[in-house]
Every structure is written in structure tokens, then in C-alpha cells.
């Protein structure tokens, strides 16, 4: 137990085997730890971490064209330059410059085509206006107006009424063709068989007396009780002499009615409506026999007729005012609308009175 060998093997022995092994192991561990920590220290220029960082910096240096980052930086720079070049209008051959050139060429071509089309349209319209003006002053212009008036009048006939265009046929008076259209009241009317003759004119040298004389002859030639003279508005417009002769859009003298109508203006259709309705009323009144007339409230009929004529006069006045006065235009236009409504109401009242005359 106290031998030298046992002492050498004792853990408590300072210079013993155990203590020696422990000390050597501790020294080796500390040495290895210091070496490992030195490899990962940034302060050690020969350390593994420092060498790794240096290698990375060398291989990924963006300023070195041989490195990956350098190649990438160069490629990005070239791409940026190419994009900037392609998006520049100052660079010939750039994508944007080519696009601009193509668009400019297409726009110039479109403008040229549009200009040509506009010139063609202007030329055609000028020819049409010239032809229309020439036709308006030619004899054929009167035939055109006669046909247009006939179509408009035909659309205003009742289903049981007969409407005939007879301007090319001789009437009751030998060799006389006066009287363009004839309306014959139907069987459902209070005066079946009663006739209204329509004379349609586009002329710039007519007088009221001449128009009434033609209507008188037309009534005799067509065996009609009532005559309606339809005058083209273009004949009156801008013609002081004609305006003095025909100051109103609707004029009545006895059983003769003169209406001014413009086939190109829907606002003047009310004149034709009023003329046709009044003509029916006067035809019924003219043809009604004494027994039938005794049961008719002619005072109500006359009141409706006068109401129609009065509303037409109001519309005439307001149309004149709106043509000459821009001040208070909304007020005048509103009043004009009310007058048209009142006129339609008067026309309905007159039509109702005529309907009441039916057997």
C-alpha cells in the first residue's frame, strides 16, 4: 500500500500517473480549443474564417469582371443600357422609335383618308344641295312636293276614308286637272261620301287671292265640299312678298283652308293635322241634312274649330318670336309646348264632336 508503485498510481499523488495524464489532457484540450477559436477569429489573417471571407470577397467582387457578381453587374448594365436605348425616341432604330414611326405613319394615313372622305362628303353634299336647290326652282320640284304632301295626307286618313291622287286625271270640268288629291269621307262618317280636295303647291309667286281662286276651281272640278291649299314652307321662307300674302301657318276663308307645311320640319306637321281635321269638320257641316243638323251641337263644333284656329295663331306667333328673340328662349319654348298641347286637345275635341255626328 505504501509502495512506490501504489503511490505512483494514486490519484492524489501530485506527480503520479493520474495527475500527469490529467494535466497533459487538459493542456492538449486547451491547445486545441485555442487553435479552433483562432481559425474562426477575424483577427487571425491565417484563420479559416478570414480565408473564407477573403475568398468570397475575391470571387464575388462586383468590380472584378471575372467574378460572378462582376459578370452579373456587367450583364445588368448592358441590359439597362439596351432598355434605355430602346425606350428613347432620339435613338434611331430603337423599339420605341420604330413604334413611334409606325404609329405616325398610320395616323398620317388615317388623317389623309379622313380628309379625303370629308372632302368627298362635302363635295357630295354640295352636289345634293345644288341639285335640291335646282330642283326647288324647277317644275319637277313642285311635283316632288305634291308627292310628299300626298304621302303625308294619306297617313292622316281614317281607315274608312278613300284617298286618291288625281293630279294627272281630268275632273268634272272639261280638260281641267286642277286638284291634286281627293279625300272621300267613309261610311262611318256623319257625312259619308263628302269630299275634300287638296291642292299642293311649291311656288314663289302666289297670292292669297290666286290660291283661293284655285281652290274654288278645284272644288268644282273634283266635286268637293271643302278645299285645302297646302303651300310649301320653302316658298314663304325668306320671301317678304309671300310672307305678306300668307302671314299665318293656317288660314281659313269659308270652306277653304290654306296650310303652310315643311316636309323636313316635324314641327309643321301640326299645321297639316289641323287642316285635315278642320276639313273633315267643314265637310260634315256642309253635307249634313237639316234633320241631322238639328240634332248636332254646332255651337260646340264651332267652338272647337275656333279653338284650333286660335291655337294655330298662337303657335305662329311663338314660332316667330323664337326665331327673332334669343332672350327668354326657355320661357317662349315652354309656352310653345303648352300651345301645342292645347292645340292637340282642341283637335281631339273637334274630332270627338265630328265622331258624335256619326249615325
GROMACS .gro file of C-alpha atoms in nm:
model
  359
    1UNK     CA    1   0.000   0.000   0.000
    2UNK     CA    2   0.283   0.236   0.076
    3UNK     CA    3   0.495   0.107  -0.207
    4UNK     CA    4   0.625   0.342  -0.472
    5UNK     CA    5   0.404   0.181  -0.736
    6UNK     CA    6   0.087   0.241  -0.546
    7UNK     CA    7   0.186   0.597  -0.477
    8UNK     CA    8   0.257   0.649  -0.849
    9UNK     CA    9  -0.086   0.517  -0.939
   10UNK     CA   10  -0.265   0.717  -0.670
   11UNK     CA   11  -0.496   0.995  -0.790
   12UNK     CA   12  -0.388   1.208  -0.502
   13UNK     CA   13  -0.027   1.189  -0.590
   14UNK     CA   14   0.081   1.520  -0.746
   15UNK     CA   15   0.339   1.366  -0.971
   16UNK     CA   16   0.151   1.044  -1.008
   17UNK     CA   17   0.034   0.885  -1.329
   18UNK     CA   18  -0.326   1.001  -1.297
   19UNK     CA   19  -0.239   1.361  -1.230
   20UNK     CA   20   0.014   1.359  -1.511
   21UNK     CA   21  -0.240   1.221  -1.760
   22UNK     CA   22  -0.499   1.473  -1.646
   23UNK     CA   23  -0.259   1.763  -1.679
   24UNK     CA   24  -0.142   1.655  -2.025
   25UNK     CA   25  -0.502   1.606  -2.145
   26UNK     CA   26  -0.601   1.946  -2.011
   27UNK     CA   27  -0.311   2.110  -2.187
   28UNK     CA   28  -0.393   1.935  -2.515
   29UNK     CA   29  -0.762   2.039  -2.492
   30UNK     CA   30  -0.671   2.399  -2.420
   31UNK     CA   31  -0.425   2.395  -2.708
   32UNK     CA   32  -0.685   2.251  -2.949
   33UNK     CA   33  -0.952   2.495  -2.826
   34UNK     CA   34  -0.721   2.788  -2.880
   35UNK     CA   35  -0.635   2.661  -3.227
   36UNK     CA   36  -1.001   2.610  -3.323
   37UNK     CA   37  -1.103   2.951  -3.194
   38UNK     CA   38  -0.811   3.103  -3.381
   39UNK     CA   39  -0.940   2.952  -3.708
   40UNK     CA   40  -1.276   3.132  -3.660
   41UNK     CA   41  -1.134   3.462  -3.540
   42UNK     CA   42  -1.150   3.757  -3.781
   43UNK     CA   43  -0.837   3.892  -3.618
   44UNK     CA   44  -0.635   3.592  -3.738
   45UNK     CA   45  -0.532   3.662  -4.101
   46UNK     CA   46  -0.441   3.294  -4.143
   47UNK     CA   47  -0.763   3.166  -3.988
   48UNK     CA   48  -1.012   2.957  -4.185
   49UNK     CA   49  -1.295   3.210  -4.144
   50UNK     CA   50  -1.077   3.500  -4.255
   51UNK     CA   51  -0.954   3.299  -4.554
   52UNK     CA   52  -1.315   3.207  -4.641
   53UNK     CA   53  -1.427   3.570  -4.627
   54UNK     CA   54  -1.128   3.677  -4.834
   55UNK     CA   55  -1.207   3.406  -5.091
   56UNK     CA   56  -1.574   3.509  -5.106
   57UNK     CA   57  -1.483   3.876  -5.145
   58UNK     CA   58  -1.241   3.786  -5.419
   59UNK     CA   59  -1.482   3.557  -5.607
   60UNK     CA   60  -1.785   3.787  -5.569
   61UNK     CA   61  -1.622   4.125  -5.621
   62UNK     CA   62  -1.869   4.325  -5.841
   63UNK     CA   63  -1.582   4.540  -5.966
   64UNK     CA   64  -1.393   4.238  -6.100
   65UNK     CA   65  -1.539   4.144  -6.441
   66UNK     CA   66  -1.413   3.787  -6.396
   67UNK     CA   67  -1.621   3.718  -6.085
   68UNK     CA   68  -1.983   3.601  -6.089
   69UNK     CA   69  -2.105   3.931  -5.945
   70UNK     CA   70  -1.888   4.118  -6.192
   71UNK     CA   71  -2.038   3.924  -6.482
   72UNK     CA   72  -2.388   3.980  -6.344
   73UNK     CA   73  -2.321   4.350  -6.290
   74UNK     CA   74  -2.191   4.383  -6.644
   75UNK     CA   75  -2.493   4.198  -6.786
   76UNK     CA   76  -2.734   4.416  -6.587
   77UNK     CA   77  -2.556   4.729  -6.704
   78UNK     CA   78  -2.572   4.621  -7.067
   79UNK     CA   79  -2.940   4.529  -7.028
   80UNK     CA   80  -3.015   4.865  -6.869
   81UNK     CA   81  -2.835   5.046  -7.149
   82UNK     CA   82  -3.027   4.847  -7.411
   83UNK     CA   83  -3.361   4.918  -7.240
   84UNK     CA   84  -3.275   5.287  -7.216
   85UNK     CA   85  -3.178   5.286  -7.583
   86UNK     CA   86  -3.496   5.102  -7.690
   87UNK     CA   87  -3.714   5.344  -7.493
   88UNK     CA   88  -3.551   5.654  -7.638
   89UNK     CA   89  -3.713   5.845  -7.923
   90UNK     CA   90  -3.378   6.007  -8.001
   91UNK     CA   91  -3.210   5.679  -8.093
   92UNK     CA   92  -3.273   5.570  -8.449
   93UNK     CA   93  -3.369   5.206  -8.470
   94UNK     CA   94  -3.487   5.184  -8.109
   95UNK     CA   95  -3.805   4.988  -8.038
   96UNK     CA   96  -3.990   5.298  -7.920
   97UNK     CA   97  -3.864   5.499  -8.217
   98UNK     CA   98  -3.982   5.226  -8.455
   99UNK     CA   99  -4.320   5.212  -8.280
  100UNK     CA  100  -4.347   5.590  -8.296
  101UNK     CA  101  -4.264   5.585  -8.665
  102UNK     CA  102  -4.526   5.319  -8.740
  103UNK     CA  103  -4.793   5.497  -8.536
  104UNK     CA  104  -4.709   5.828  -8.701
  105UNK     CA  105  -4.734   5.670  -9.046
  106UNK     CA  106  -5.068   5.510  -8.959
  107UNK     CA  107  -5.204   5.835  -8.815
  108UNK     CA  108  -5.091   6.031  -9.120
  109UNK     CA  109  -5.254   5.770  -9.344
  110UNK     CA  110  -5.573   5.787  -9.135
  111UNK     CA  111  -5.574   6.167  -9.148
  112UNK     CA  112  -5.525   6.157  -9.524
  113UNK     CA  113  -5.811   5.910  -9.566
  114UNK     CA  114  -6.033   6.109  -9.328
  115UNK     CA  115  -5.954   6.432  -9.513
  116UNK     CA  116  -6.033   6.267  -9.844
  117UNK     CA  117  -6.355   6.124  -9.702
  118UNK     CA  118  -6.453   6.464  -9.561
  119UNK     CA  119  -6.380   6.630  -9.894
  120UNK     CA  120  -6.582   6.363 -10.075
  121UNK     CA  121  -6.873   6.407  -9.834
  122UNK     CA  122  -6.854   6.785  -9.866
  123UNK     CA  123  -6.850   6.752 -10.243
  124UNK     CA  124  -7.146   6.514 -10.243
  125UNK     CA  125  -7.341   6.736 -10.003
  126UNK     CA  126  -7.265   7.038 -10.220
  127UNK     CA  127  -7.392   6.848 -10.523
  128UNK     CA  128  -7.701   6.739 -10.332
  129UNK     CA  129  -7.766   7.093 -10.211
  130UNK     CA  130  -7.717   7.221 -10.563
  131UNK     CA  131  -7.947   6.955 -10.702
  132UNK     CA  132  -8.201   7.027 -10.429
  133UNK     CA  133  -8.184   7.400 -10.497
  134UNK     CA  134  -8.211   7.342 -10.870
  135UNK     CA  135  -8.499   7.103 -10.818
  136UNK     CA  136  -8.670   7.351 -10.587
  137UNK     CA  137  -8.686   7.612 -10.861
  138UNK     CA  138  -8.763   7.365 -11.139
  139UNK     CA  139  -9.111   7.240 -11.231
  140UNK     CA  140  -9.019   6.894 -11.103
  141UNK     CA  141  -8.978   7.043 -10.755
  142UNK     CA  142  -9.350   7.111 -10.747
  143UNK     CA  143  -9.422   6.750 -10.839
  144UNK     CA  144  -9.193   6.633 -10.558
  145UNK     CA  145  -9.378   6.847 -10.306
  146UNK     CA  146  -9.711   6.724 -10.441
  147UNK     CA  147  -9.600   6.362 -10.389
  148UNK     CA  148  -9.461   6.431 -10.040
  149UNK     CA  149  -9.780   6.611  -9.942
  150UNK     CA  150  -9.987   6.323 -10.077
  151UNK     CA  151  -9.796   6.071  -9.867
  152UNK     CA  152  -9.830   6.286  -9.555
  153UNK     CA  153 -10.202   6.339  -9.611
  154UNK     CA  154 -10.262   5.970  -9.681
  155UNK     CA  155 -10.110   5.885  -9.342
  156UNK     CA  156 -10.369   6.112  -9.178
  157UNK     CA  157 -10.675   5.945  -9.329
  158UNK     CA  158 -10.919   5.733  -9.130
  159UNK     CA  159 -10.934   5.364  -9.215
  160UNK     CA  160 -11.280   5.400  -9.377
  161UNK     CA  161 -11.181   5.702  -9.587
  162UNK     CA  162 -11.075   5.693  -9.951
  163UNK     CA  163 -10.773   5.898 -10.053
  164UNK     CA  164 -10.685   5.939 -10.421
  165UNK     CA  165 -10.406   6.124 -10.601
  166UNK     CA  166 -10.580   6.264 -10.908
  167UNK     CA  167 -10.342   6.536 -11.027
  168UNK     CA  168 -10.287   6.363 -11.361
  169UNK     CA  169 -10.654   6.293 -11.437
  170UNK     CA  170 -10.924   6.522 -11.572
  171UNK     CA  171 -11.206   6.609 -11.335
  172UNK     CA  172 -11.565   6.726 -11.378
  173UNK     CA  173 -11.456   7.037 -11.563
  174UNK     CA  174 -11.352   6.952 -11.920
  175UNK     CA  175 -10.973   6.944 -11.973
  176UNK     CA  176 -10.913   7.057 -11.614
  177UNK     CA  177 -10.674   6.862 -11.390
  178UNK     CA  178 -10.673   7.106 -11.101
  179UNK     CA  179 -10.697   6.938 -10.763
  180UNK     CA  180 -10.408   6.708 -10.669
  181UNK     CA  181 -10.565   6.480 -10.408
  182UNK     CA  182 -10.920   6.395 -10.305
  183UNK     CA  183 -11.034   6.267  -9.966
  184UNK     CA  184 -11.373   6.096  -9.951
  185UNK     CA  185 -11.526   6.054  -9.606
  186UNK     CA  186 -11.613   5.694  -9.519
  187UNK     CA  187 -11.936   5.519  -9.433
  188UNK     CA  188 -11.873   5.564  -9.061
  189UNK     CA  189 -11.870   5.941  -9.102
  190UNK     CA  190 -12.168   6.166  -9.034
  191UNK     CA  191 -12.137   6.272  -9.398
  192UNK     CA  192 -12.034   5.963  -9.596
  193UNK     CA  193 -11.924   6.047  -9.947
  194UNK     CA  194 -11.838   6.409  -9.866
  195UNK     CA  195 -11.517   6.514 -10.036
  196UNK     CA  196 -11.219   6.731  -9.956
  197UNK     CA  197 -10.987   6.838 -10.236
  198UNK     CA  198 -10.621   6.917 -10.171
  199UNK     CA  199 -10.415   7.142 -10.396
  200UNK     CA  200 -10.040   7.129 -10.315
  201UNK     CA  201  -9.805   7.398 -10.440
  202UNK     CA  202  -9.440   7.491 -10.422
  203UNK     CA  203  -9.428   7.832 -10.585
  204UNK     CA  204  -9.279   8.172 -10.506
  205UNK     CA  205  -9.521   8.398 -10.689
  206UNK     CA  206  -9.858   8.308 -10.541
  207UNK     CA  207 -10.112   8.537 -10.381
  208UNK     CA  208 -10.388   8.456 -10.138
  209UNK     CA  209 -10.647   8.552 -10.398
  210UNK     CA  210 -10.490   8.319 -10.654
  211UNK     CA  211 -10.480   8.033 -10.404
  212UNK     CA  212 -10.848   8.082 -10.313
  213UNK     CA  213 -10.941   8.101 -10.681
  214UNK     CA  214 -10.762   7.771 -10.746
  215UNK     CA  215 -10.937   7.609 -10.452
  216UNK     CA  216 -11.274   7.727 -10.581
  217UNK     CA  217 -11.196   7.575 -10.921
  218UNK     CA  218 -11.058   7.259 -10.759
  219UNK     CA  219 -11.375   7.208 -10.551
  220UNK     CA  220 -11.586   7.238 -10.864
  221UNK     CA  221 -11.357   7.014 -11.068
  222UNK     CA  222 -11.345   6.738 -10.806
  223UNK     CA  223 -11.698   6.775 -10.669
  224UNK     CA  224 -11.570   6.855 -10.321
  225UNK     CA  225 -11.734   7.047 -10.041
  226UNK     CA  226 -11.408   7.168  -9.884
  227UNK     CA  227 -11.074   7.271 -10.034
  228UNK     CA  228 -10.732   7.267  -9.869
  229UNK     CA  229 -10.436   7.451 -10.022
  230UNK     CA  230 -10.106   7.306  -9.894
  231UNK     CA  231  -9.827   7.558  -9.954
  232UNK     CA  232  -9.459   7.465  -9.923
  233UNK     CA  233  -9.288   7.647  -9.636
  234UNK     CA  234  -8.983   7.696  -9.860
  235UNK     CA  235  -9.197   7.917 -10.084
  236UNK     CA  236  -9.267   8.154  -9.795
  237UNK     CA  237  -8.938   8.141  -9.606
  238UNK     CA  238  -8.723   8.443  -9.686
  239UNK     CA  239  -8.980   8.579  -9.932
  240UNK     CA  240  -9.125   8.904  -9.797
  241UNK     CA  241  -9.395   8.919 -10.062
  242UNK     CA  242  -9.515   8.566  -9.992
  243UNK     CA  243  -9.498   8.627  -9.617
  244UNK     CA  244  -9.723   8.927  -9.658
  245UNK     CA  245  -9.972   8.717  -9.859
  246UNK     CA  246  -9.960   8.420  -9.620
  247UNK     CA  247  -9.877   8.556  -9.274
  248UNK     CA  248 -10.029   8.260  -9.088
  249UNK     CA  249  -9.942   7.890  -9.096
  250UNK     CA  250 -10.315   7.815  -9.116
  251UNK     CA  251 -10.574   8.038  -9.280
  252UNK     CA  252 -10.944   7.973  -9.339
  253UNK     CA  253 -11.193   8.153  -9.555
  254UNK     CA  254 -11.531   7.988  -9.570
  255UNK     CA  255 -11.481   7.625  -9.669
  256UNK     CA  256 -11.129   7.688  -9.794
  257UNK     CA  257 -10.824   7.623  -9.578
  258UNK     CA  258 -10.465   7.723  -9.651
  259UNK     CA  259 -10.191   7.540  -9.459
  260UNK     CA  260  -9.815   7.601  -9.478
  261UNK     CA  261  -9.618   7.280  -9.443
  262UNK     CA  262  -9.249   7.187  -9.443
  263UNK     CA  263  -9.182   6.817  -9.517
  264UNK     CA  264  -8.842   6.848  -9.348
  265UNK     CA  265  -8.972   7.002  -9.025
  266UNK     CA  266  -9.175   6.781  -8.790
  267UNK     CA  267  -9.293   7.091  -8.604
  268UNK     CA  268  -9.501   7.193  -8.904
  269UNK     CA  269  -9.690   6.861  -8.908
  270UNK     CA  270  -9.937   7.014  -8.665
  271UNK     CA  271 -10.045   7.251  -8.943
  272UNK     CA  272 -10.132   6.955  -9.165
  273UNK     CA  273 -10.308   6.778  -8.876
  274UNK     CA  274 -10.519   7.086  -8.809
  275UNK     CA  275 -10.601   7.136  -9.178
  276UNK     CA  276 -10.721   6.775  -9.223
  277UNK     CA  277 -10.928   6.783  -8.904
  278UNK     CA  278 -11.087   7.118  -8.991
  279UNK     CA  279 -11.159   6.995  -9.344
  280UNK     CA  280 -11.347   6.694  -9.206
  281UNK     CA  281 -11.550   6.918  -8.977
  282UNK     CA  282 -11.650   7.156  -9.257
  283UNK     CA  283 -11.724   6.868  -9.494
  284UNK     CA  284 -11.959   6.716  -9.236
  285UNK     CA  285 -12.121   7.050  -9.170
  286UNK     CA  286 -12.165   7.117  -9.542
  287UNK     CA  287 -12.316   6.776  -9.618
  288UNK     CA  288 -12.532   6.725  -9.309
  289UNK     CA  289 -12.904   6.745  -9.399
  290UNK     CA  290 -13.144   6.956  -9.200
  291UNK     CA  291 -13.277   6.670  -8.986
  292UNK     CA  292 -12.931   6.558  -8.888
  293UNK     CA  293 -12.817   6.913  -8.833
  294UNK     CA  294 -13.099   6.974  -8.590
  295UNK     CA  295 -12.951   6.717  -8.353
  296UNK     CA  296 -12.597   6.850  -8.381
  297UNK     CA  297 -12.447   7.087  -8.130
  298UNK     CA  298 -12.292   7.311  -8.393
  299UNK     CA  299 -12.206   7.566  -8.130
  300UNK     CA  300 -11.972   7.312  -7.969
  301UNK     CA  301 -11.829   7.223  -8.310
  302UNK     CA  302 -11.773   7.590  -8.395
  303UNK     CA  303 -11.611   7.647  -8.058
  304UNK     CA  304 -11.371   7.358  -8.118
  305UNK     CA  305 -11.294   7.488  -8.469
  306UNK     CA  306 -11.224   7.837  -8.341
  307UNK     CA  307 -11.008   7.687  -8.067
  308UNK     CA  308 -10.798   7.507  -8.328
  309UNK     CA  309 -10.758   7.823  -8.534
  310UNK     CA  310 -10.668   8.027  -8.227
  311UNK     CA  311 -10.403   7.778  -8.112
  312UNK     CA  312 -10.252   7.773  -8.462
  313UNK     CA  313 -10.229   8.153  -8.449
  314UNK     CA  314 -10.059   8.133  -8.109
  315UNK     CA  315  -9.809   7.880  -8.242
  316UNK     CA  316  -9.745   8.105  -8.540
  317UNK     CA  317  -9.672   8.398  -8.310
  318UNK     CA  318  -9.446   8.197  -8.085
  319UNK     CA  319  -9.256   8.045  -8.377
  320UNK     CA  320  -9.191   8.400  -8.500
  321UNK     CA  321  -9.078   8.513  -8.157
  322UNK     CA  322  -8.844   8.219  -8.107
  323UNK     CA  323  -8.694   8.288  -8.448
  324UNK     CA  324  -8.619   8.653  -8.369
  325UNK     CA  325  -8.563   8.661  -7.994
  326UNK     CA  326  -8.298   8.468  -7.806
  327UNK     CA  327  -8.386   8.638  -7.480
  328UNK     CA  328  -8.639   8.443  -7.274
  329UNK     CA  329  -8.597   8.150  -7.513
  330UNK     CA  330  -8.678   7.892  -7.246
  331UNK     CA  331  -8.996   8.075  -7.149
  332UNK     CA  332  -9.108   8.104  -7.510
  333UNK     CA  333  -9.025   7.742  -7.586
  334UNK     CA  334  -9.223   7.635  -7.279
  335UNK     CA  335  -9.519   7.841  -7.390
  336UNK     CA  336  -9.488   7.694  -7.738
  337UNK     CA  337  -9.504   7.344  -7.593
  338UNK     CA  338  -9.816   7.432  -7.396
  339UNK     CA  339  -9.978   7.578  -7.705
  340UNK     CA  340  -9.910   7.259  -7.898
  341UNK     CA  341 -10.069   7.054  -7.619
  342UNK     CA  342 -10.370   7.285  -7.617
  343UNK     CA  343 -10.394   7.254  -7.994
  344UNK     CA  344 -10.391   6.876  -7.975
  345UNK     CA  345 -10.664   6.895  -7.711
  346UNK     CA  346 -10.873   7.120  -7.936
  347UNK     CA  347 -10.817   6.880  -8.226
  348UNK     CA  348 -10.931   6.590  -8.010
  349UNK     CA  349 -11.238   6.787  -7.903
  350UNK     CA  350 -11.322   6.867  -8.264
  351UNK     CA  351 -11.267   6.507  -8.367
  352UNK     CA  352 -11.494   6.395  -8.083
  353UNK     CA  353 -11.765   6.635  -8.198
  354UNK     CA  354 -11.733   6.500  -8.553
  355UNK     CA  355 -11.748   6.143  -8.424
  356UNK     CA  356 -12.069   6.228  -8.240
  357UNK     CA  357 -12.223   6.320  -8.575
  358UNK     CA  358 -12.195   5.963  -8.695
  359UNK     CA  359 -12.527   5.777  -8.725
   0.00000   0.00000   0.00000
